[in-house]
């Protein structure tokens, strides 16, 4: 559409030109990951998403060329469209960073922080967000919120305590399936995701709720506790599927397929939805045509060098917890895989145990 | 229990749906849930909600989502008389704490509980919009204002004798 | 001067006959001879400001309404009154239902709404019957329904009952609720004036605002605009409650002083048992609490009046807001910490849970306040509380976040010593309420 007017927007001093109707967040993503605000609830492929988590708040320091007044409040960049000549401050605004630190704190006060046993660890947006904008330690002294356990069937695991109520999974069920069976019940801090009647979610595309979940609230039961994502090698693969595009990422260890997910772009969003057959049932390498390694662009420990250049906490663990931690074992002594000198992403093809053999 | 509105109620349902534009029958959800709760024992059991979903051609989960959002819909059984005592700001200033405590002692139940005979449920409520007539409570459809211990005694007696008007 | 409640005492005014006999429905007769644009102009001239709490100019709001061809528009009356301390709309609907219906007909005509809805809070369970009867009476007398008074204008008014959610007083949450959904506020834009109920252009106005349309049309916008002080035009209903000799609903002129309102026998008649005035929340629980000295006089030393400008004089540092007119008075024996705690619980209970600062922050504030109130608090908790409210305010989808943060902020701002006393005297804090100096009689003006 060449006749559409282009608007000039400046985000953290980077200027881009975008079509009218683009949101600040989308414009910022075009400008590059250095200025793009984080997003926990917004998902470009889900209609009506965004606005809820408040992590993407930015400061509009100049409204537009015509009306240069700044906006008085911070705005949710995912739901605010750009104006011509708009100037936005994201990482360059103290106000934004302070508000975002507040949002991270709010999201974490009732989070169980069970990353060590959470399957999402390593590719969790909340981990990234906390690392980049959060503080070590908590000021919350009360008991964390718990929920009654609900089941969503034998393929999808629900951990309500980890949920940040982004509503993405509800939108997936609404927009990808004909009949939604789960939703957000109750309200306020008791609001929870459930099917209310312990119904199994049953739809050919419902597995996509796992991919859109930014945290470990919805995880793949067929992969549960089987491995850590950073020990796996992501591979692009495809198969002829009559239900979906059939283009997936396999998460392999050697020849073994541990998990199948949709392919995610650098913002953590899927490129195309995949069906349950591809996700849950095709767990043999021979089911797939392997295309090659998949680069994971921006997500925590599975992407190499993700945290380079970031300011890391200076406190030692002793300072944070107020005492010397008691270590049960030195993981590097007993495990062959957690070795600093081996960079998984540098290994061509699937990683095999021989790659981790110390005496190699 | 047979979950089915009477002919008369079904006409009421039709009339309610007709208040909203065509195809927007979901708008009738709150009024219908009120109607169903009054009709089927003062609370919304799953079959009741499913019935309402069917009447409005909604997915059952849409009804559960709404029913659990609003405090006036009970998704668990309640006593015949639901004593909803306001405890927010202005009522607190006028002694709602004492009123709640008095009811607790008198009926031997804690907030949220129902008496063993199924007569009374005590439910502390947030502001009911009667701040100038505090302390107060809602009993069924009506407000009981300027509460005192004596008034509570009289009210509970009325309920026990079946004389209290709630609808 | 009374514009709304003048006839409230008349026997049978709830019914059409008496209401009509005392001049009712004149405004409809007059309005239907005017063009809709002329009515909007009159409302603009009147300077009427929304009576629901925000005080936004009503005429301006009406002029924002989009009017695309072929798409119906709706007027929705916000009767979800649930701000603690406010009960004026209930009074209007219960005793003067026809006044609201009259205002609604004229406003519907001005906005082009053929189907108008009254969204009333579910707890006011007996009022829909009163309103529906009034609607039926108006219909029987040709003021509602098809071709009203031969003008060619059709209008139906429907009553829609909510079911217990403070958040549905927020206009976009109200719209969601009217659509049969959870009361989750929408993310704006689009604004209701463009896409409201069923994605159609919608105006949402408070009960009292719509009732005020009646005198505006009757006397003309310009005349109405002359009543009052500055940008506070007309009169205002105040719901007076808390520790007062005569709590209730009052229609006040905007030049009334706060002091007269509390102490004069014509109004609230002072504080029971001759106790001292400690503090007051002048505009519904969400607005900042003021200690007595700052309530009666502004920081500049002027008498504070019951109007938009005077009550907000000094900003949040030394002032408050008129808000919805819920006037909550605390006497010397009341504990500000405990009162703030009950309000914090209210906001926690009423948060829809959609956005993170409000969902998590409101509960956190309540828990900290509960600890302090029960004598389990630490000095750092007061600063923490301040920090939590600061990070909720302005960062949420809808104003409930601000409404939850402001009372806490103001309580700490003006009564920090009382919070500290709770921390320092934990045992005493548990057994008795506590009053501190800031009393009106002592009039300690802080600069």
Tab-separated table of N, CA and C in Angstrom, chain C residues 1-116:
chain	number	residue	atom	x	y	z
C	1	UNK	N	-30.823	27.306	47.236
C	1	UNK	CA	-31.613	27.065	46.034
C	1	UNK	C	-31.559	25.591	45.654
C	2	UNK	N	-32.723	25.027	45.465
C	2	UNK	CA	-32.748	23.612	45.098
C	2	UNK	C	-33.225	23.449	43.674
C	3	UNK	N	-32.481	22.695	42.895
C	3	UNK	CA	-32.839	22.472	41.506
C	3	UNK	C	-33.333	21.047	41.285
C	4	UNK	N	-32.861	20.133	42.108
C	4	UNK	CA	-33.203	18.721	41.907
C	4	UNK	C	-34.199	18.231	42.952
C	5	UNK	N	-33.922	18.580	44.210
C	5	UNK	CA	-34.698	17.980	45.296
C	5	UNK	C	-35.842	18.880	45.778
C	6	UNK	N	-36.123	19.937	45.027
C	6	UNK	CA	-37.107	20.898	45.493
C	6	UNK	C	-38.441	20.230	45.846
C	7	UNK	N	-38.846	19.262	45.033
C	7	UNK	CA	-40.151	18.647	45.248
C	7	UNK	C	-40.069	17.298	45.957
C	8	UNK	N	-38.888	16.971	46.455
C	8	UNK	CA	-38.681	15.626	46.979
C	8	UNK	C	-39.621	15.278	48.125
C	9	UNK	N	-40.040	16.311	48.876
C	9	UNK	CA	-40.849	16.052	50.062
C	9	UNK	C	-42.333	15.875	49.726
C	10	UNK	N	-42.724	16.170	48.498
C	10	UNK	CA	-44.150	16.148	48.155
C	10	UNK	C	-44.686	14.730	48.134
C	11	UNK	N	-45.816	14.571	48.767
C	11	UNK	CA	-46.437	13.248	48.848
C	11	UNK	C	-46.759	12.723	47.440
C	12	UNK	N	-46.373	11.498	47.180
C	12	UNK	CA	-46.725	10.871	45.908
C	12	UNK	C	-45.905	11.343	44.724
C	13	UNK	N	-44.794	12.078	44.985
C	13	UNK	CA	-43.987	12.613	43.883
C	13	UNK	C	-43.310	11.488	43.096
C	14	UNK	N	-43.276	10.301	43.703
C	14	UNK	CA	-42.708	9.134	43.036
C	14	UNK	C	-43.566	8.728	41.825
C	15	UNK	N	-44.826	9.152	41.857
C	15	UNK	CA	-45.735	8.722	40.794
C	15	UNK	C	-45.986	9.843	39.793
C	16	UNK	N	-46.373	9.454	38.608
C	16	UNK	CA	-46.485	10.383	37.497
C	16	UNK	C	-47.404	11.561	37.795
C	17	UNK	N	-48.570	11.232	38.348
C	17	UNK	CA	-49.602	12.259	38.519
C	17	UNK	C	-49.093	13.461	39.313
C	18	UNK	N	-48.559	13.148	40.517
C	18	UNK	CA	-48.066	14.234	41.371
C	18	UNK	C	-46.868	14.920	40.724
C	19	UNK	N	-46.018	14.127	40.112
C	19	UNK	CA	-44.811	14.684	39.505
C	19	UNK	C	-45.173	15.666	38.393
C	20	UNK	N	-46.135	15.258	37.566
C	20	UNK	CA	-46.561	16.090	36.440
C	20	UNK	C	-47.238	17.369	36.944
C	21	UNK	N	-48.042	17.192	38.016
C	21	UNK	CA	-48.772	18.318	38.562
C	21	UNK	C	-47.826	19.408	39.067
C	22	UNK	N	-46.657	18.981	39.518
C	22	UNK	CA	-45.689	19.953	40.030
C	22	UNK	C	-44.657	20.330	38.966
C	23	UNK	N	-45.083	20.336	37.743
C	23	UNK	CA	-44.209	20.860	36.688
C	23	UNK	C	-43.337	19.821	36.005
C	24	UNK	N	-43.588	18.556	36.265
C	24	UNK	CA	-42.768	17.514	35.656
C	24	UNK	C	-42.971	17.403	34.150
C	25	UNK	N	-41.938	16.992	33.481
C	25	UNK	CA	-41.936	16.730	32.030
C	25	UNK	C	-42.082	17.994	31.172
C	26	UNK	N	-42.000	19.179	31.792
C	26	UNK	CA	-42.003	20.398	30.995
C	26	UNK	C	-40.779	20.432	30.084
C	27	UNK	N	-39.654	19.938	30.627
C	27	UNK	CA	-38.411	20.026	29.853
C	27	UNK	C	-38.493	19.178	28.590
C	28	UNK	N	-39.238	18.062	28.673
C	28	UNK	CA	-39.356	17.218	27.477
C	28	UNK	C	-40.160	17.958	26.415
C	29	UNK	N	-41.253	18.575	26.868
C	29	UNK	CA	-42.080	19.325	25.922
C	29	UNK	C	-41.276	20.424	25.243
C	30	UNK	N	-40.454	21.104	26.060
C	30	UNK	CA	-39.652	22.191	25.510
C	30	UNK	C	-38.561	21.644	24.572
C	31	UNK	N	-37.901	20.588	25.026
C	31	UNK	CA	-36.746	20.069	24.285
C	31	UNK	C	-37.143	19.519	22.924
C	32	UNK	N	-38.285	18.853	22.872
C	32	UNK	CA	-38.661	18.229	21.606
C	32	UNK	C	-38.972	19.265	20.525
C	33	UNK	N	-39.144	20.516	20.937
C	33	UNK	CA	-39.343	21.584	19.943
C	33	UNK	C	-37.998	22.172	19.497
C	34	UNK	N	-36.950	21.792	20.219
C	34	UNK	CA	-35.615	22.291	19.839
C	34	UNK	C	-34.930	21.232	18.972
C	35	UNK	N	-33.792	21.603	18.357
C	35	UNK	CA	-33.031	20.590	17.620
C	35	UNK	C	-32.051	19.947	18.606
C	36	UNK	N	-31.651	18.703	18.340
C	36	UNK	CA	-30.674	18.056	19.238
C	36	UNK	C	-29.438	18.930	19.432
C	37	UNK	N	-28.964	19.549	18.364
C	37	UNK	CA	-27.750	20.366	18.490
C	37	UNK	C	-27.974	21.546	19.430
C	38	UNK	N	-29.183	22.089	19.405
C	38	UNK	CA	-29.477	23.212	20.305
C	38	UNK	C	-29.437	22.770	21.770
C	39	UNK	N	-29.925	21.561	22.010
C	39	UNK	CA	-29.898	21.070	23.398
C	39	UNK	C	-28.465	20.894	23.865
C	40	UNK	N	-27.631	20.293	23.004
C	40	UNK	CA	-26.222	20.114	23.368
C	40	UNK	C	-25.603	21.483	23.674
C	41	UNK	N	-25.979	22.473	22.876
C	41	UNK	CA	-25.465	23.819	23.075
C	41	UNK	C	-25.885	24.371	24.450
C	42	UNK	N	-27.150	24.147	24.810
C	42	UNK	CA	-27.642	24.605	26.126
C	42	UNK	C	-26.840	23.941	27.246
C	43	UNK	N	-26.589	22.627	27.090
C	43	UNK	CA	-25.847	21.902	28.125
C	43	UNK	C	-24.422	22.444	28.212
C	44	UNK	N	-23.862	22.761	27.057
C	44	UNK	CA	-22.514	23.345	27.070
C	44	UNK	C	-22.517	24.680	27.808
C	45	UNK	N	-23.517	25.501	27.489
C	45	UNK	CA	-23.597	26.824	28.124
C	45	UNK	C	-23.778	26.716	29.633
C	46	UNK	N	-24.457	25.677	30.058
C	46	UNK	CA	-24.749	25.528	31.483
C	46	UNK	C	-23.487	25.279	32.300
C	47	UNK	N	-22.439	24.788	31.634
C	47	UNK	CA	-21.208	24.485	32.364
C	47	UNK	C	-21.325	23.266	33.255
C	48	UNK	N	-22.370	22.467	33.052
C	48	UNK	CA	-22.576	21.275	33.883
C	48	UNK	C	-21.380	20.341	33.789
C	49	UNK	N	-20.919	19.879	34.951
C	49	UNK	CA	-19.802	18.937	34.986
C	49	UNK	C	-20.300	17.605	35.510
C	50	UNK	N	-19.777	16.542	34.929
C	50	UNK	CA	-20.217	15.188	35.279
C	50	UNK	C	-20.237	14.980	36.780
C	51	UNK	N	-21.352	14.489	37.298
C	51	UNK	CA	-21.502	14.354	38.748
C	51	UNK	C	-21.070	12.992	39.278
C	52	UNK	N	-20.545	12.150	38.399
C	52	UNK	CA	-20.141	10.812	38.828
C	52	UNK	C	-18.832	10.808	39.589
C	53	UNK	N	-18.043	11.868	39.452
C	53	UNK	CA	-16.794	11.913	40.189
C	53	UNK	C	-15.692	12.633	39.435
C	54	UNK	N	-15.620	12.431	38.116
C	54	UNK	CA	-14.506	13.002	37.369
C	54	UNK	C	-14.705	14.486	37.075
C	55	UNK	N	-15.960	14.944	37.047
C	55	UNK	CA	-16.215	16.370	36.838
C	55	UNK	C	-15.928	16.854	35.429
C	56	UNK	N	-16.008	15.946	34.463
C	56	UNK	CA	-15.757	16.328	33.072
C	56	UNK	C	-16.972	17.057	32.512
C	57	UNK	N	-16.767	18.163	31.750
C	57	UNK	CA	-17.916	18.922	31.235
C	57	UNK	C	-18.828	18.050	30.369
C	58	UNK	N	-20.112	18.006	30.741
C	58	UNK	CA	-21.053	17.107	30.087
C	58	UNK	C	-21.305	17.484	28.628
C	59	UNK	N	-21.459	18.792	28.374
C	59	UNK	CA	-21.727	19.235	27.000
C	59	UNK	C	-20.591	18.833	26.064
C	60	UNK	N	-19.375	18.961	26.559
C	60	UNK	CA	-18.212	18.595	25.761
C	60	UNK	C	-18.225	17.105	25.467
C	61	UNK	N	-18.534	16.311	26.492
C	61	UNK	CA	-18.598	14.856	26.331
C	61	UNK	C	-19.632	14.501	25.268
C	62	UNK	N	-20.769	15.174	25.316
C	62	UNK	CA	-21.828	14.902	24.340
C	62	UNK	C	-21.379	15.250	22.932
C	63	UNK	N	-20.592	16.328	22.822
C	63	UNK	CA	-20.210	16.764	21.473
C	63	UNK	C	-19.173	15.820	20.858
C	64	UNK	N	-18.536	14.958	21.688
C	64	UNK	CA	-17.575	13.984	21.149
C	64	UNK	C	-18.266	12.801	20.474
C	65	UNK	N	-19.569	12.638	20.723
C	65	UNK	CA	-20.261	11.437	20.242
C	65	UNK	C	-20.191	11.361	18.723
C	66	UNK	N	-19.661	10.244	18.233
C	66	UNK	CA	-19.573	10.049	16.774
C	66	UNK	C	-20.969	9.789	16.231
C	67	UNK	N	-21.226	10.282	15.022
C	67	UNK	CA	-22.558	10.096	14.466
C	67	UNK	C	-22.506	9.541	13.043
C	68	UNK	N	-21.935	8.358	12.891
C	68	UNK	CA	-21.885	7.780	11.546
C	68	UNK	C	-23.284	7.383	11.087
C	69	UNK	N	-23.516	7.524	9.789
C	69	UNK	CA	-24.814	7.166	9.203
C	69	UNK	C	-25.130	5.695	9.441
C	70	UNK	N	-26.358	5.439	9.777
C	70	UNK	CA	-26.823	4.047	9.782
C	70	UNK	C	-26.407	3.215	10.983
C	71	UNK	N	-25.634	3.801	11.909
C	71	UNK	CA	-25.258	3.033	13.107
C	71	UNK	C	-25.974	3.632	14.315
C	72	UNK	N	-26.757	2.820	15.025
C	72	UNK	CA	-27.481	3.366	16.186
C	72	UNK	C	-26.510	3.870	17.251
C	73	UNK	N	-26.988	4.845	18.003
C	73	UNK	CA	-26.198	5.362	19.120
C	73	UNK	C	-26.954	5.085	20.411
C	74	UNK	N	-26.223	5.072	21.518
C	74	UNK	CA	-26.888	4.767	22.786
C	74	UNK	C	-26.471	5.726	23.889
C	75	UNK	N	-27.445	6.038	24.719
C	75	UNK	CA	-27.154	6.733	25.970
C	75	UNK	C	-27.284	5.684	27.071
C	76	UNK	N	-26.301	5.635	27.944
C	76	UNK	CA	-26.373	4.715	29.069
C	76	UNK	C	-26.276	5.528	30.347
C	77	UNK	N	-27.222	5.299	31.242
C	77	UNK	CA	-27.200	5.999	32.520
C	77	UNK	C	-26.431	5.160	33.525
C	78	UNK	N	-25.399	5.761	34.094
C	78	UNK	CA	-24.569	5.057	35.069
C	78	UNK	C	-25.185	5.203	36.456
C	79	UNK	N	-25.914	4.158	36.862
C	79	UNK	CA	-26.521	4.138	38.195
C	79	UNK	C	-25.861	3.047	39.017
C	80	UNK	N	-24.567	2.840	38.757
C	80	UNK	CA	-23.851	1.766	39.456
C	80	UNK	C	-23.268	2.274	40.767
C	81	UNK	N	-23.633	3.456	41.152
C	81	UNK	CA	-23.148	4.073	42.387
C	81	UNK	C	-22.586	3.077	43.406
C	82	UNK	N	-21.275	3.014	43.495
C	82	UNK	CA	-20.728	2.102	44.507
C	82	UNK	C	-19.497	2.651	45.194
C	83	UNK	N	-19.233	3.920	44.995
C	83	UNK	CA	-18.106	4.546	45.680
C	83	UNK	C	-18.448	4.650	47.161
C	84	UNK	N	-17.635	4.058	48.041
C	84	UNK	CA	-17.954	4.180	49.461
C	84	UNK	C	-18.155	5.648	49.865
C	85	UNK	N	-19.241	5.891	50.555
C	85	UNK	CA	-19.562	7.251	50.983
C	85	UNK	C	-20.601	7.907	50.098
C	86	UNK	N	-20.950	7.279	48.989
C	86	UNK	CA	-21.869	7.913	48.045
C	86	UNK	C	-23.179	7.143	47.964
C	87	UNK	N	-24.296	7.868	48.144
C	87	UNK	CA	-25.601	7.194	48.047
C	87	UNK	C	-26.675	8.154	47.556
C	88	UNK	N	-26.234	9.185	46.830
C	88	UNK	CA	-27.152	10.212	46.344
C	88	UNK	C	-28.018	9.736	45.176
C	89	UNK	N	-27.411	8.930	44.266
C	89	UNK	CA	-28.155	8.486	43.093
C	89	UNK	C	-29.305	7.583	43.509
C	90	UNK	N	-29.039	6.776	44.535
C	90	UNK	CA	-30.071	5.914	45.068
C	90	UNK	C	-31.251	6.757	45.549
C	91	UNK	N	-30.936	7.845	46.243
C	91	UNK	CA	-31.981	8.728	46.769
C	91	UNK	C	-32.815	9.294	45.627
C	92	UNK	N	-32.118	9.767	44.599
C	92	UNK	CA	-32.820	10.330	43.438
C	92	UNK	C	-33.748	9.294	42.795
C	93	UNK	N	-33.227	8.102	42.605
C	93	UNK	CA	-33.999	7.079	41.893
C	93	UNK	C	-35.159	6.575	42.745
C	94	UNK	N	-34.904	6.509	44.051
C	94	UNK	CA	-35.917	5.960	44.930
C	94	UNK	C	-37.065	6.939	45.128
C	95	UNK	N	-36.731	8.227	45.251
C	95	UNK	CA	-37.774	9.200	45.603
C	95	UNK	C	-38.240	10.054	44.431
C	96	UNK	N	-37.347	10.246	43.450
C	96	UNK	CA	-37.727	11.081	42.307
C	96	UNK	C	-37.441	10.356	40.990
C	97	UNK	N	-37.986	9.155	40.821
C	97	UNK	CA	-37.627	8.390	39.613
C	97	UNK	C	-37.979	9.135	38.329
C	98	UNK	N	-39.067	9.902	38.369
C	98	UNK	CA	-39.478	10.588	37.154
C	98	UNK	C	-38.508	11.690	36.748
C	99	UNK	N	-37.806	12.252	37.731
C	99	UNK	CA	-36.823	13.280	37.391
C	99	UNK	C	-35.732	12.677	36.514
C	100	UNK	N	-35.289	11.470	36.876
C	100	UNK	CA	-34.274	10.801	36.076
C	100	UNK	C	-34.831	10.443	34.700
C	101	UNK	N	-36.037	9.902	34.671
C	101	UNK	CA	-36.621	9.502	33.389
C	101	UNK	C	-36.781	10.731	32.484
C	102	UNK	N	-37.218	11.819	33.088
C	102	UNK	CA	-37.390	13.054	32.307
C	102	UNK	C	-36.061	13.505	31.695
C	103	UNK	N	-35.028	13.521	32.542
C	103	UNK	CA	-33.696	13.894	32.050
C	103	UNK	C	-33.217	12.946	30.970
C	104	UNK	N	-33.536	11.678	31.138
C	104	UNK	CA	-33.093	10.661	30.173
C	104	UNK	C	-33.760	10.851	28.811
C	105	UNK	N	-35.045	11.222	28.820
C	105	UNK	CA	-35.748	11.377	27.545
C	105	UNK	C	-35.135	12.532	26.757
C	106	UNK	N	-34.968	13.658	27.437
C	106	UNK	CA	-34.381	14.826	26.780
C	106	UNK	C	-32.974	14.519	26.280
C	107	UNK	N	-32.179	13.876	27.129
C	107	UNK	CA	-30.796	13.581	26.748
C	107	UNK	C	-30.764	12.584	25.593
C	108	UNK	N	-31.659	11.587	25.622
C	108	UNK	CA	-31.702	10.607	24.537
C	108	UNK	C	-32.016	11.299	23.225
C	109	UNK	N	-32.933	12.254	23.294
C	109	UNK	CA	-33.301	13.008	22.097
C	109	UNK	C	-32.092	13.806	21.593
C	110	UNK	N	-31.391	14.444	22.529
C	110	UNK	CA	-30.239	15.262	22.140
C	110	UNK	C	-29.147	14.423	21.497
C	111	UNK	N	-29.006	13.190	21.968
C	111	UNK	CA	-27.907	12.344	21.485
C	111	UNK	C	-28.345	11.392	20.384
C	112	UNK	N	-29.652	11.317	20.155
C	112	UNK	CA	-30.146	10.406	19.121
C	112	UNK	C	-30.156	8.957	19.542
C	113	UNK	N	-30.430	8.726	20.823
C	113	UNK	CA	-30.474	7.345	21.317
C	113	UNK	C	-31.916	6.860	21.356
C	114	UNK	N	-32.214	5.845	20.578
C	114	UNK	CA	-33.573	5.299	20.585
C	114	UNK	C	-33.732	4.184	21.605
C	115	UNK	N	-32.640	3.640	22.039
C	115	UNK	CA	-32.686	2.648	23.115
C	115	UNK	C	-31.683	3.086	24.171
C	116	UNK	N	-32.211	3.476	25.319
C	116	UNK	CA	-31.378	4.007	26.392
C	116	UNK	C	-31.424	3.019	27.551
